[in-house]
Amino acid sequence: MARDNASFSQKRWSLTELFPEPDGPAMHGALEELEQRTAAFETLRPQLTPDLSPGTLLDMLLNIEAIALLSHRLYGYAGLMFAEDTQSQAVQGLVARMDQLEAQISNRILFFSLWWKSLDEENAARLMLYAGEFRYWLEEMRHFKPYTLSEVEEKVINLKDVTGVSAWHTLYDAITNRYAFKLKVDGRTQQLTRGEISVYFRHHDPDLRARAYRELYRVFAEDSTILGHVYQTLVRDWRNEQIDLRGFASPMSVRNLGNDIPDTVVDTLLDVCRQNAPLYQRFFRLKAAWLGVNRLRRYDVYAPVTKADKSYEFADAVDMVLDAFGGFDRQLADMARQVLQADHLDGQVRKGKRSGAFCWSVAPRLMPWVLVNYQGRPYDVSTLAHELGHAVHGIIASHHSILTHHAALPLAETASTFGEMLLVERLLGEESDPSVRHDMLFNQVDDTYATIQRQAFFALFERQAHDMVQQGSSVDDIATAYLDNLRSQFGDAVDVSEEFRWEWVSIPHIYHTPFYVYAYAFGQLLVLSLYRQYRKEGEAFKPRYLGILGAGGADSPAHILGAAGIDISQAEFWQGGFDVVREMIEQLEAIPVGNGE
Ligand SMILES: [Zn+2]
């Protein structure tokens, strides 16, 4: 591919497409329009009767859509500004105001969803026939019917959440994003952000890896009392609201219903993951042999097996990702390129910037925004492919309404993970240096470990932690349970040292979105089996795959995948994903240890 991407430098993104500045005339205009539209919508309330006409319903839905577009725009702007600089007090103020506004607006239009959920089956079915694009959105809302409280109660919960869970989330982010980590590298002590110190987990020097991990958890452990307390509070809030008030069967069922995945499917998925613990243990033993040690330490899980210290310039990384996407389908590369051309990618590393990476599709017709902390490692290139994969998903589904645009969590990782697979395939295709090739093959299994097994065991831990908090367990008890979880995952193949007991307080997902993590395992196992089908079927596979992405969130995961010939209720389907991992491991076992060093 021609170097037409050379102009893509590593810079801060531009948010001007949302608003040119905070609190300027454009933002005030949007706030005003939001107020007017919401007020107008409120006047429609008397029309909500069981004999409502399909035309009136559609008008109302279009109104809700317009309100959602405006509020997502405002909220997205504040959120993206916060990610760009988590330490700015002005931005923190803006986020707080937008949180407040969002809660107020959803309270004012809440009567619609409450009415819709209370409507009798017959009339709901009658109206859904004409709902078109909005059908699944309406259908899904009714799933929550048995768990919905009165309007007054719902309003109180929304309002109290602003100074409750939302405030706890912001506090957790503010505390943990401020951390600075000290690490001696080449005789010089450096001050590092979390993103920067994490790079050393993949360093070839075993001592440096160990010191990086110890420093990370030293800092988190110092605040373990307060971070553990934040977690206990969030978990209690979750139970008080979801189980005691709403009547969900278990803390995880809440997420499952939100994902529209039956509890039994998630249980099957997690059982299959647990049963495959020996498979990864086998991989870690192989890795120990390659590293020349008797037993792997937890510090070595992501260690490179060779000293292929490859580093990639940002512009080259962009080229490789676009090229990999284009090798599958040209439109995928075009879409990813548009994100960069629109200046929607923040690739810099800056203190105070949010660590990690994400893609945020603010609205269907706006190019998604992507944040990465790019540092040139092969891992960073994969992350770039991952997040741009998300962006492509958002763009392919951009013909949907803002209400049905986003794929449910379990499908939300499809394009991102598939994008990573395409990248690896492309890199393996052109790499002739055996040492780099072996490193990449090992990396590929490392990645499946990080997305499948690690996340599945987080979910198993969360399930246990939610029960423990309810039984009044202390933060230390939870930490011990976490360590036990790790030791059952790694068996005798990996030596897990004590400081890893504090790993869980460093995982934002379990604070922000309980049980989110199993979606990663779901997505990766799904993609492994999809990728196998792609290899087998070639061109014929593409429309089925693009169909899954194009569906966005306009139908349930089971239907979207069912249409592509996949049955997620079967344990065999999930085991099929692990079989692909087993084949990768067998491929590695066939190489004489240390060959190519
Ligand atoms: Zn992702």
Coordinates of C-alpha atoms and ligand atoms in Angstrom, one line a residue:
M1 CA 0.0 0.0 0.0
A2 CA 1.3 3.5 -0.9
R3 CA 2.5 5.6 2.0
D4 CA -0.6 7.9 1.8
N5 CA -0.8 7.6 5.6
A6 CA 2.6 9.1 6.3
S7 CA 0.9 12.3 7.4
F8 CA -0.8 10.5 10.3
S9 CA 1.3 11.7 13.2
Q10 CA 0.9 10.9 16.9
K11 CA -1.0 13.8 18.2
R12 CA -4.0 15.0 20.3
W13 CA -7.4 14.5 18.8
S14 CA -9.7 17.3 17.7
L15 CA -13.1 17.5 19.4
T16 CA -14.3 20.5 17.4
E17 CA -16.8 18.4 15.4
L18 CA -18.7 18.1 18.7
F19 CA -18.1 21.6 20.0
P20 CA -15.4 24.2 19.2
E21 CA -15.0 25.0 22.9
P22 CA -16.6 24.3 26.3
D23 CA -19.3 26.8 27.3
G24 CA -19.2 28.6 24.0
P25 CA -22.2 29.7 21.9
A26 CA -22.5 26.3 20.1
M27 CA -22.7 24.4 23.4
H28 CA -25.2 26.9 24.8
G29 CA -27.3 26.5 21.6
A30 CA -27.2 22.7 22.0
L31 CA -28.2 23.0 25.7
E32 CA -31.1 25.2 24.8
E33 CA -32.3 22.9 22.0
L34 CA -32.1 20.0 24.3
E35 CA -34.2 21.9 26.8
Q36 CA -36.8 22.8 24.2
R37 CA -37.1 19.3 22.8
T38 CA -37.4 17.8 26.2
A39 CA -40.1 20.3 27.2
A40 CA -42.0 19.6 24.0
F41 CA -41.7 15.8 24.5
E42 CA -43.1 16.2 28.0
T43 CA -46.3 17.7 26.6
L44 CA -47.0 14.5 24.6
R45 CA -47.5 12.5 27.8
P46 CA -51.3 12.6 27.8
Q47 CA -51.3 10.8 24.4
L48 CA -49.8 7.7 25.9
T49 CA -52.9 5.4 26.0
P50 CA -53.2 1.7 25.1
D51 CA -54.9 2.6 21.8
L52 CA -52.0 4.9 20.7
S53 CA -51.6 4.9 16.9
P54 CA -48.4 3.6 15.3
G55 CA -47.8 7.0 13.7
T56 CA -47.9 8.8 17.0
L57 CA -45.5 6.3 18.5
L58 CA -43.1 6.8 15.7
D59 CA -43.2 10.6 16.2
M60 CA -42.4 10.1 19.8
L61 CA -39.5 7.7 19.0
L62 CA -38.1 10.3 16.6
N63 CA -38.3 12.8 19.4
I64 CA -36.4 10.5 21.8
E65 CA -33.8 9.9 19.2
A66 CA -33.3 13.7 18.7
I67 CA -32.9 14.2 22.5
A68 CA -30.5 11.3 22.7
L69 CA -28.4 12.7 19.8
L70 CA -28.1 16.1 21.6
S71 CA -27.4 14.7 25.0
H72 CA -24.8 12.1 23.7
R73 CA -23.1 14.9 22.0
L74 CA -22.8 17.0 25.1
Y75 CA -22.0 14.1 27.3
G76 CA -19.5 12.7 24.8
Y77 CA -17.7 16.0 24.6
A78 CA -17.3 16.2 28.4
G79 CA -16.2 12.6 28.6
L80 CA -13.7 12.9 25.8
M81 CA -12.3 16.1 27.3
F82 CA -11.9 14.3 30.6
A83 CA -10.1 11.3 29.0
E84 CA -7.7 13.8 27.3
D85 CA -6.9 15.4 30.7
T86 CA -8.3 13.8 33.8
Q87 CA -6.6 16.3 36.1
S88 CA -8.2 19.5 34.8
Q89 CA -10.6 20.9 37.3
A90 CA -12.5 22.8 34.7
V91 CA -13.2 19.6 32.8
Q92 CA -14.1 17.7 36.0
G93 CA -16.7 20.5 36.6
L94 CA -18.0 20.1 33.0
V95 CA -18.3 16.3 33.5
A96 CA -20.2 16.8 36.7
R97 CA -22.6 19.2 35.1
M98 CA -23.2 16.9 32.1
D99 CA -23.8 13.9 34.5
Q100 CA -26.3 16.0 36.3
L101 CA -27.9 17.2 33.1
E102 CA -28.1 13.6 31.7
A103 CA -29.8 12.4 34.8
Q104 CA -32.3 15.3 34.7
I105 CA -33.1 14.7 31.1
S106 CA -33.6 11.0 31.4
N107 CA -35.8 11.6 34.4
R108 CA -38.0 14.0 32.4
I109 CA -38.5 11.5 29.6
L110 CA -38.6 8.5 31.8
F111 CA -42.4 8.4 31.7
F112 CA -42.2 7.0 28.1
S113 CA -40.2 3.9 29.0
L114 CA -42.3 3.3 32.1
W115 CA -45.5 3.5 30.1
W116 CA -44.1 1.3 27.4
K117 CA -43.0 -1.3 29.9
S118 CA -46.4 -1.2 31.6
L119 CA -48.4 -1.6 28.4
D120 CA -50.3 -4.9 27.8
E121 CA -48.8 -7.6 25.6
E122 CA -51.4 -7.3 22.9
N123 CA -51.0 -3.5 22.3
A124 CA -47.2 -3.7 22.6
A125 CA -47.2 -6.4 19.9
R126 CA -49.5 -4.4 17.7
L127 CA -47.3 -1.3 17.9
M128 CA -44.0 -3.2 17.5
L129 CA -45.1 -4.3 14.0
Y130 CA -44.7 -0.8 12.8
A131 CA -41.7 0.3 14.9
G132 CA -39.2 -0.5 12.1
E133 CA -35.6 0.4 13.1
F134 CA -36.8 0.9 16.7
R135 CA -38.3 -2.6 17.1
Y136 CA -35.5 -4.2 19.0
W137 CA -35.0 -1.2 21.2
L138 CA -38.6 -1.4 22.3
E139 CA -38.6 -5.1 22.6
E140 CA -35.5 -5.0 24.8
M141 CA -36.9 -2.4 27.1
R142 CA -39.8 -4.7 27.9
H143 CA -37.3 -7.4 29.1
F144 CA -36.8 -5.1 32.1
K145 CA -40.5 -4.9 32.8
P146 CA -40.4 -7.3 35.8
Y147 CA -37.5 -5.3 37.3
T148 CA -38.8 -1.8 36.9
L149 CA -40.0 0.3 39.9
S150 CA -42.5 3.1 40.0
E151 CA -41.7 6.4 38.3
V152 CA -41.0 8.1 41.6
E153 CA -38.6 5.4 42.7
E154 CA -36.8 5.3 39.3
K155 CA -36.3 9.1 39.5
V156 CA -34.9 9.0 43.0
I157 CA -32.5 6.3 42.0
N158 CA -31.3 8.3 39.0
L159 CA -30.8 11.4 41.0
K160 CA -29.1 9.7 43.9
D161 CA -26.8 7.9 41.5
V162 CA -25.3 11.2 40.5
T163 CA -23.9 11.8 43.9
G164 CA -23.7 8.0 44.6
V165 CA -22.2 5.5 42.1
S166 CA -21.2 8.1 39.5
A167 CA -19.4 10.1 42.1
W168 CA -17.6 7.0 43.4
H169 CA -16.6 6.1 39.8
T170 CA -15.1 9.6 39.3
L171 CA -13.3 9.4 42.7
Y172 CA -11.8 6.0 41.8
D173 CA -10.6 7.4 38.4
A174 CA -9.3 10.6 39.9
I175 CA -7.3 8.7 42.6
T176 CA -5.9 6.0 40.3
N177 CA -5.1 8.1 37.3
R178 CA -3.0 10.4 39.4
Y179 CA -0.6 7.6 40.4
A180 CA 3.0 7.9 39.5
F181 CA 5.2 4.8 39.5
K182 CA 9.0 4.7 40.1
L183 CA 11.1 2.3 38.2
K184 CA 14.9 2.1 37.8
V185 CA 15.8 1.5 34.2
D186 CA 19.4 1.5 33.0
G187 CA 20.5 2.9 36.3
R188 CA 18.2 5.8 36.3
T189 CA 15.0 6.0 38.3
Q190 CA 12.0 7.1 36.2
Q191 CA 8.6 8.4 37.1
L192 CA 6.1 6.6 35.0
T193 CA 2.3 6.6 34.3
R194 CA 0.5 3.3 34.5
G195 CA 0.5 2.9 30.7
E196 CA 4.3 3.5 30.7
I197 CA 5.1 1.0 33.5
S198 CA 2.9 -1.6 31.9
V199 CA 5.2 -1.7 28.9
Y200 CA 7.8 -3.4 31.2
F201 CA 5.6 -6.4 31.7
R202 CA 6.6 -7.4 28.2
H203 CA 10.3 -6.6 28.6
H204 CA 12.9 -9.2 28.0
D205 CA 14.7 -8.5 31.3
P206 CA 13.1 -10.8 33.9
D207 CA 14.2 -8.6 36.8
L208 CA 12.8 -5.5 35.2
R209 CA 9.5 -7.3 34.6
A210 CA 9.3 -8.3 38.3
R211 CA 10.2 -4.9 39.5
A212 CA 7.6 -3.2 37.3
Y213 CA 4.8 -5.5 38.6
R214 CA 6.0 -5.0 42.2
E215 CA 6.0 -1.3 41.9
L216 CA 2.5 -1.3 40.3
Y217 CA 1.0 -3.2 43.1
R218 CA 3.0 -1.4 45.8
V219 CA 1.3 1.8 44.8
F220 CA -2.1 0.2 44.5
A221 CA -1.6 -1.6 47.8
E222 CA -0.8 1.6 49.6
D223 CA -4.4 2.7 48.8
S224 CA -5.9 -0.7 49.1
T225 CA -8.0 0.2 52.1
I226 CA -9.7 3.1 50.3
L227 CA -9.8 1.4 46.9
G228 CA -11.2 -1.8 48.5
H229 CA -13.8 0.4 50.4
V230 CA -14.9 2.0 47.1
Y231 CA -15.3 -1.5 45.6
Q232 CA -17.3 -2.7 48.6
T233 CA -19.6 0.4 48.4
L234 CA -20.2 -0.1 44.7
V235 CA -21.0 -3.8 45.1
R236 CA -23.4 -3.0 48.0
D237 CA -25.1 -0.4 45.9
W238 CA -25.4 -2.9 43.1
R239 CA -27.0 -5.5 45.4
N240 CA -29.3 -3.0 47.2
E241 CA -30.6 -1.7 43.9
Q242 CA -30.6 -4.7 41.6
I243 CA -31.4 -7.6 43.9
D244 CA -33.3 -6.1 46.9
L245 CA -35.2 -3.4 45.0
R246 CA -35.6 -4.7 41.5
G247 CA -35.6 -8.4 42.2
F248 CA -32.9 -9.8 39.9
A249 CA -31.9 -13.4 40.6
S250 CA -28.2 -12.7 40.9
P251 CA -25.7 -9.8 40.6
M252 CA -24.6 -11.2 37.2
S253 CA -28.1 -11.6 35.8
V254 CA -28.4 -7.9 35.6
R255 CA -25.5 -7.7 33.1
N256 CA -26.8 -10.8 31.3
L257 CA -30.2 -9.2 30.7
G258 CA -28.5 -6.0 29.6
N259 CA -26.5 -8.0 27.1
D260 CA -29.6 -10.0 26.2
I261 CA -27.7 -13.2 26.8
P262 CA -29.5 -15.9 28.9
D263 CA -27.9 -16.7 32.2
T264 CA -27.4 -20.3 31.2
V265 CA -25.3 -19.3 28.1
V266 CA -23.0 -17.2 30.3
D267 CA -22.7 -20.0 32.8
T268 CA -21.9 -22.4 30.0
L269 CA -19.3 -20.0 28.7
L270 CA -17.6 -19.6 32.1
D271 CA -17.7 -23.3 32.8
V272 CA -16.0 -24.1 29.5
C273 CA -13.3 -21.5 30.4
R274 CA -12.7 -23.0 33.8
Q275 CA -12.4 -26.5 32.2
N276 CA -9.8 -25.2 29.9
A277 CA -7.5 -23.9 32.6
P278 CA -5.1 -26.9 32.0
L279 CA -4.8 -25.8 28.4
Y280 CA -3.2 -22.5 29.3
Q281 CA -1.2 -24.1 32.1
R282 CA 0.3 -26.3 29.3
F283 CA 1.1 -23.2 27.4
F284 CA 2.8 -21.6 30.4
R285 CA 5.0 -24.7 30.9
L286 CA 6.1 -24.5 27.3
K287 CA 6.8 -20.8 27.8
A288 CA 8.9 -21.6 30.9
A289 CA 11.0 -24.0 28.7
W290 CA 11.5 -21.3 26.1
L291 CA 12.6 -18.9 28.8
G292 CA 14.9 -21.5 30.3
V293 CA 13.3 -21.6 33.7
N294 CA 11.8 -24.4 35.7
R295 CA 8.6 -22.7 36.5
L296 CA 7.0 -19.5 35.1
R297 CA 6.5 -16.6 37.5
R298 CA 3.4 -14.5 37.2
Y299 CA 5.8 -11.8 36.1
D300 CA 6.7 -13.8 33.0
V301 CA 3.2 -14.4 31.6
Y302 CA 3.7 -11.8 28.9
A303 CA 7.4 -12.2 28.6
P304 CA 8.8 -12.3 25.0
V305 CA 10.4 -15.6 24.3
T306 CA 13.1 -14.1 22.1
K307 CA 15.0 -10.9 22.2
A308 CA 13.3 -9.6 19.1
D309 CA 12.9 -6.0 20.5
K310 CA 10.9 -4.6 17.6
S311 CA 9.6 -1.1 17.8
Y312 CA 7.3 0.6 15.3
E313 CA 6.9 4.3 14.4
F314 CA 3.4 5.5 14.8
A315 CA 2.9 6.2 11.1
D316 CA 4.2 2.7 10.3
A317 CA 1.8 1.1 12.8
V318 CA -1.0 3.0 11.1
D319 CA 0.1 1.7 7.7
M320 CA 0.3 -1.9 9.0
V321 CA -3.2 -1.8 10.5
L322 CA -4.8 -0.2 7.4
D323 CA -3.0 -2.7 5.2
A324 CA -4.2 -5.6 7.3
F325 CA -7.8 -4.4 7.3
G326 CA -7.6 -3.7 3.5
G327 CA -6.3 -7.3 2.9
F328 CA -9.7 -8.5 4.2
D329 CA -11.9 -5.9 2.6
R330 CA -11.0 -2.6 1.2
Q331 CA -13.9 -0.7 2.9
L332 CA -12.6 -1.7 6.3
A333 CA -9.3 0.1 5.6
D334 CA -11.1 3.1 4.2
M335 CA -13.3 3.4 7.3
A336 CA -10.3 3.2 9.6
R337 CA -8.5 5.8 7.6
Q338 CA -11.4 8.2 7.8
V339 CA -11.0 8.2 11.6
L340 CA -7.4 9.4 11.3
Q341 CA -8.3 11.8 8.5
A342 CA -11.0 13.3 10.7
D343 CA -8.4 13.8 13.5
H344 CA -10.4 11.7 15.8
L345 CA -7.4 9.7 17.2
D346 CA -5.4 10.7 20.2
G347 CA -2.2 8.6 20.2
Q348 CA 0.1 10.6 22.5
V349 CA 1.3 9.6 25.9
R350 CA 0.8 12.5 28.4
K351 CA 0.6 12.6 32.2
G352 CA -3.0 13.0 33.3
K353 CA -4.4 11.5 30.1
R354 CA -6.5 8.4 30.6
S355 CA -4.4 5.2 30.5
G356 CA -5.2 2.3 28.3
A357 CA -7.3 2.7 25.1
F358 CA -10.9 3.0 24.0
C359 CA -13.1 3.9 21.1
W360 CA -16.2 6.1 21.7
S361 CA -18.9 6.2 19.1
V362 CA -20.7 9.3 20.2
A363 CA -23.4 9.2 17.5
P364 CA -24.0 7.1 14.4
R365 CA -23.2 9.8 11.9
L366 CA -20.1 11.1 13.7
M367 CA -16.8 9.4 13.1
P368 CA -15.9 7.6 16.3
W369 CA -13.1 8.9 18.6
V370 CA -10.2 6.7 19.5
L371 CA -7.8 7.0 22.4
V372 CA -4.5 5.0 22.6
N373 CA -1.3 5.6 24.6
Y374 CA 1.0 4.6 21.7
Q375 CA 4.5 3.6 22.7
G376 CA 5.8 1.7 19.7
R377 CA 5.7 -1.9 21.1
P378 CA 4.1 -4.6 19.0
Y379 CA 1.4 -4.6 21.7
D380 CA 0.7 -1.0 21.0
V381 CA 0.2 -1.8 17.3
S382 CA -2.3 -4.5 18.2
T383 CA -4.1 -2.1 20.5
L384 CA -4.3 0.3 17.6
A385 CA -5.8 -2.4 15.4
H386 CA -8.2 -3.3 18.2
E387 CA -9.5 0.2 18.7
L388 CA -9.7 1.0 15.0
G389 CA -11.7 -2.3 14.7
H390 CA -14.2 -0.8 17.1
A391 CA -14.3 2.3 15.0
V392 CA -15.0 0.3 11.9
H393 CA -17.8 -1.5 13.6
G394 CA -19.4 1.8 14.6
I395 CA -19.1 3.1 11.0
I396 CA -20.5 0.0 9.3
A397 CA -23.5 0.2 11.6
S398 CA -23.9 4.0 11.2
H399 CA -27.1 3.6 9.2
H400 CA -28.9 2.6 12.5
S401 CA -30.6 5.0 14.9
I402 CA -28.6 6.2 17.9
L403 CA -30.8 3.9 19.9
T404 CA -29.8 0.7 18.0
H405 CA -26.3 1.7 16.8
H406 CA -24.2 0.1 19.6
A407 CA -23.8 -3.6 19.5
A408 CA -24.5 -5.3 22.8
L409 CA -21.4 -5.9 24.9
P410 CA -20.8 -9.6 23.8
L411 CA -20.7 -8.5 20.1
A412 CA -19.0 -5.2 20.8
E413 CA -15.6 -6.9 20.7
T414 CA -16.1 -8.7 17.4
A415 CA -14.6 -6.2 15.0
S416 CA -11.8 -5.2 17.4
T417 CA -10.6 -8.7 18.0
F418 CA -11.0 -9.7 14.4
G419 CA -9.0 -6.6 13.5
E420 CA -6.2 -7.8 15.8
M421 CA -6.3 -11.3 14.1
L422 CA -6.0 -9.7 10.7
L423 CA -3.0 -7.7 11.9
V424 CA -1.2 -10.8 13.2
E425 CA -1.9 -12.7 10.1
R426 CA -0.4 -9.9 8.0
L427 CA 2.7 -9.5 10.2
L428 CA 3.3 -13.3 10.1
G429 CA 2.9 -13.3 6.4
E430 CA 5.8 -11.0 5.8
E431 CA 8.1 -11.7 8.7
S432 CA 11.0 -13.9 7.7
D433 CA 13.1 -13.6 10.8
P434 CA 12.3 -16.8 12.8
S435 CA 13.0 -15.2 16.1
V436 CA 10.4 -12.5 15.4
R437 CA 8.0 -15.1 14.1
H438 CA 8.2 -17.2 17.2
D439 CA 7.7 -14.1 19.3
M440 CA 4.6 -13.2 17.3
L441 CA 3.2 -16.7 17.6
F442 CA 3.7 -16.7 21.3
N443 CA 2.2 -13.2 21.5
Q444 CA -0.9 -14.4 19.8
V445 CA -1.5 -17.1 22.4
D446 CA -0.6 -14.5 25.1
D447 CA -3.3 -12.3 23.7
T448 CA -5.9 -15.0 23.7
Y449 CA -4.9 -15.7 27.3
A450 CA -5.4 -12.0 28.2
T451 CA -8.8 -11.7 26.5
I452 CA -10.3 -15.1 27.3
Q453 CA -8.9 -16.8 30.4
R454 CA -7.9 -13.8 32.4
Q455 CA -11.2 -12.1 31.8
A456 CA -13.3 -15.2 32.5
F457 CA -11.5 -15.6 35.8
F458 CA -12.1 -12.0 36.6
A459 CA -15.8 -12.6 36.1
L460 CA -15.6 -15.7 38.3
F461 CA -13.9 -13.6 40.9
E462 CA -16.5 -10.9 40.7
R463 CA -19.2 -13.4 41.2
Q464 CA -17.5 -14.6 44.4
A465 CA -16.6 -11.0 45.5
H466 CA -20.3 -9.9 45.2
D467 CA -21.3 -12.8 47.5
M468 CA -18.5 -12.1 49.9
V469 CA -19.3 -8.4 50.3
Q470 CA -22.9 -9.4 51.0
Q471 CA -21.6 -11.7 53.8
G472 CA -19.6 -8.8 55.2
S473 CA -16.1 -10.0 54.2
S474 CA -13.3 -7.5 54.7
V475 CA -11.1 -6.1 52.0
D476 CA -8.3 -8.4 53.1
D477 CA -10.6 -11.4 52.8
I478 CA -11.5 -10.4 49.2
A479 CA -7.9 -10.0 48.4
T480 CA -7.2 -13.5 49.7
A481 CA -10.0 -14.9 47.6
Y482 CA -8.5 -13.1 44.6
L483 CA -5.2 -14.7 45.2
D484 CA -6.9 -18.1 45.4
N485 CA -8.7 -17.4 42.1
L486 CA -5.3 -16.7 40.4
R487 CA -3.8 -19.9 41.9
S488 CA -6.6 -22.0 40.7
Q489 CA -6.3 -20.5 37.3
F490 CA -2.5 -21.1 37.0
G491 CA -2.3 -24.3 39.0
D492 CA 1.3 -25.4 39.5
A493 CA 2.4 -24.0 36.2
V494 CA 2.9 -20.5 37.4
D495 CA 4.2 -19.1 40.6
V496 CA 1.9 -16.3 41.8
S497 CA 3.5 -14.0 44.4
E498 CA 1.7 -12.3 47.2
E499 CA 1.5 -8.8 45.8
F500 CA -0.9 -10.0 43.1
R501 CA -3.6 -10.1 45.8
W502 CA -4.1 -6.4 45.0
E503 CA -4.5 -6.8 41.3
W504 CA -8.3 -6.5 41.4
V505 CA -8.3 -3.0 42.9
S506 CA -6.4 -1.9 39.8
I507 CA -9.0 -3.2 37.3
P508 CA -11.3 -0.3 36.3
H509 CA -13.9 -2.5 34.6
I510 CA -14.9 -4.3 37.8
Y511 CA -15.6 -0.9 39.4
H512 CA -17.3 0.8 36.5
T513 CA -19.2 -2.0 34.9
P514 CA -19.6 -5.1 37.0
F515 CA -19.4 -8.3 35.0
Y516 CA -18.4 -6.5 31.8
V517 CA -15.3 -8.6 31.5
Y518 CA -16.9 -11.9 30.4
A519 CA -17.9 -10.1 27.1
Y520 CA -14.2 -10.2 26.2
A521 CA -14.0 -14.0 26.6
F522 CA -17.3 -14.2 24.6
G523 CA -16.0 -12.0 21.9
Q524 CA -12.6 -13.6 21.5
L525 CA -13.9 -17.2 21.5
L526 CA -16.5 -16.1 18.9
V527 CA -13.9 -14.4 16.8
L528 CA -11.5 -17.4 16.9
S529 CA -14.2 -19.6 15.5
L530 CA -15.2 -16.9 13.0
Y531 CA -11.7 -16.5 11.8
R532 CA -11.4 -20.3 11.3
Q533 CA -14.5 -20.1 9.1
Y534 CA -13.0 -17.2 7.2
R535 CA -9.8 -19.3 6.5
K536 CA -12.0 -22.2 5.3
E537 CA -14.5 -20.3 3.3
G538 CA -12.6 -17.2 2.0
E539 CA -14.8 -14.7 0.1
A540 CA -18.0 -16.5 1.0
F541 CA -17.5 -15.7 4.6
K542 CA -17.3 -12.0 4.2
P543 CA -21.0 -11.1 3.8
R544 CA -21.8 -13.2 6.9
Y545 CA -19.2 -11.3 8.9
L546 CA -20.1 -7.9 7.6
G547 CA -23.7 -8.8 8.3
I548 CA -22.9 -9.4 12.0
L549 CA -21.1 -6.0 12.2
G550 CA -23.8 -4.1 10.2
A551 CA -26.5 -5.4 12.5
G552 CA -25.1 -3.1 15.2
G553 CA -27.4 -3.3 18.2
A554 CA -30.6 -3.7 16.2
D555 CA -31.2 -7.3 17.3
S556 CA -30.3 -9.7 20.1
P557 CA -26.8 -11.3 19.9
A558 CA -28.4 -14.7 19.7
H559 CA -30.4 -13.6 16.6
I560 CA -27.6 -11.8 14.9
L561 CA -25.3 -14.8 15.4
G562 CA -28.0 -17.3 14.6
A563 CA -28.4 -15.6 11.3
A564 CA -24.7 -16.2 10.7
G565 CA -25.2 -19.9 11.6
I566 CA -23.9 -19.8 15.2
D567 CA -25.6 -21.4 18.2
I568 CA -24.2 -19.8 21.4
S569 CA -26.1 -22.1 23.7
Q570 CA -23.9 -25.1 23.0
A571 CA -20.8 -25.8 25.0
E572 CA -19.2 -27.3 21.9
F573 CA -19.3 -23.9 20.2
W574 CA -17.2 -22.3 23.0
Q575 CA -14.9 -25.3 23.1
G576 CA -14.4 -24.8 19.4
G577 CA -12.7 -21.4 20.2
F578 CA -10.4 -23.2 22.7
D579 CA -9.6 -25.8 20.0
V580 CA -8.2 -23.0 17.9
V581 CA -6.0 -22.0 20.8
R582 CA -4.9 -25.6 21.3
E583 CA -3.9 -25.8 17.7
M584 CA -1.8 -22.6 18.1
I585 CA -0.1 -24.2 21.2
E586 CA 0.5 -27.4 19.3
Q587 CA 2.1 -25.4 16.5
L588 CA 4.5 -23.9 19.1
E589 CA 5.2 -27.2 20.7
A590 CA 6.3 -28.6 17.4
I591 CA 9.2 -26.0 17.2
P592 CA 12.4 -27.1 18.9
V593 CA 12.7 -25.0 22.1
G594 CA 14.7 -21.8 21.6
N595 CA 15.0 -22.3 17.8
G596 CA 15.9 -19.1 16.0
E597 CA 17.4 -17.4 19.1
Ligands
ZN1 ZN -12.3 -3.5 22.9

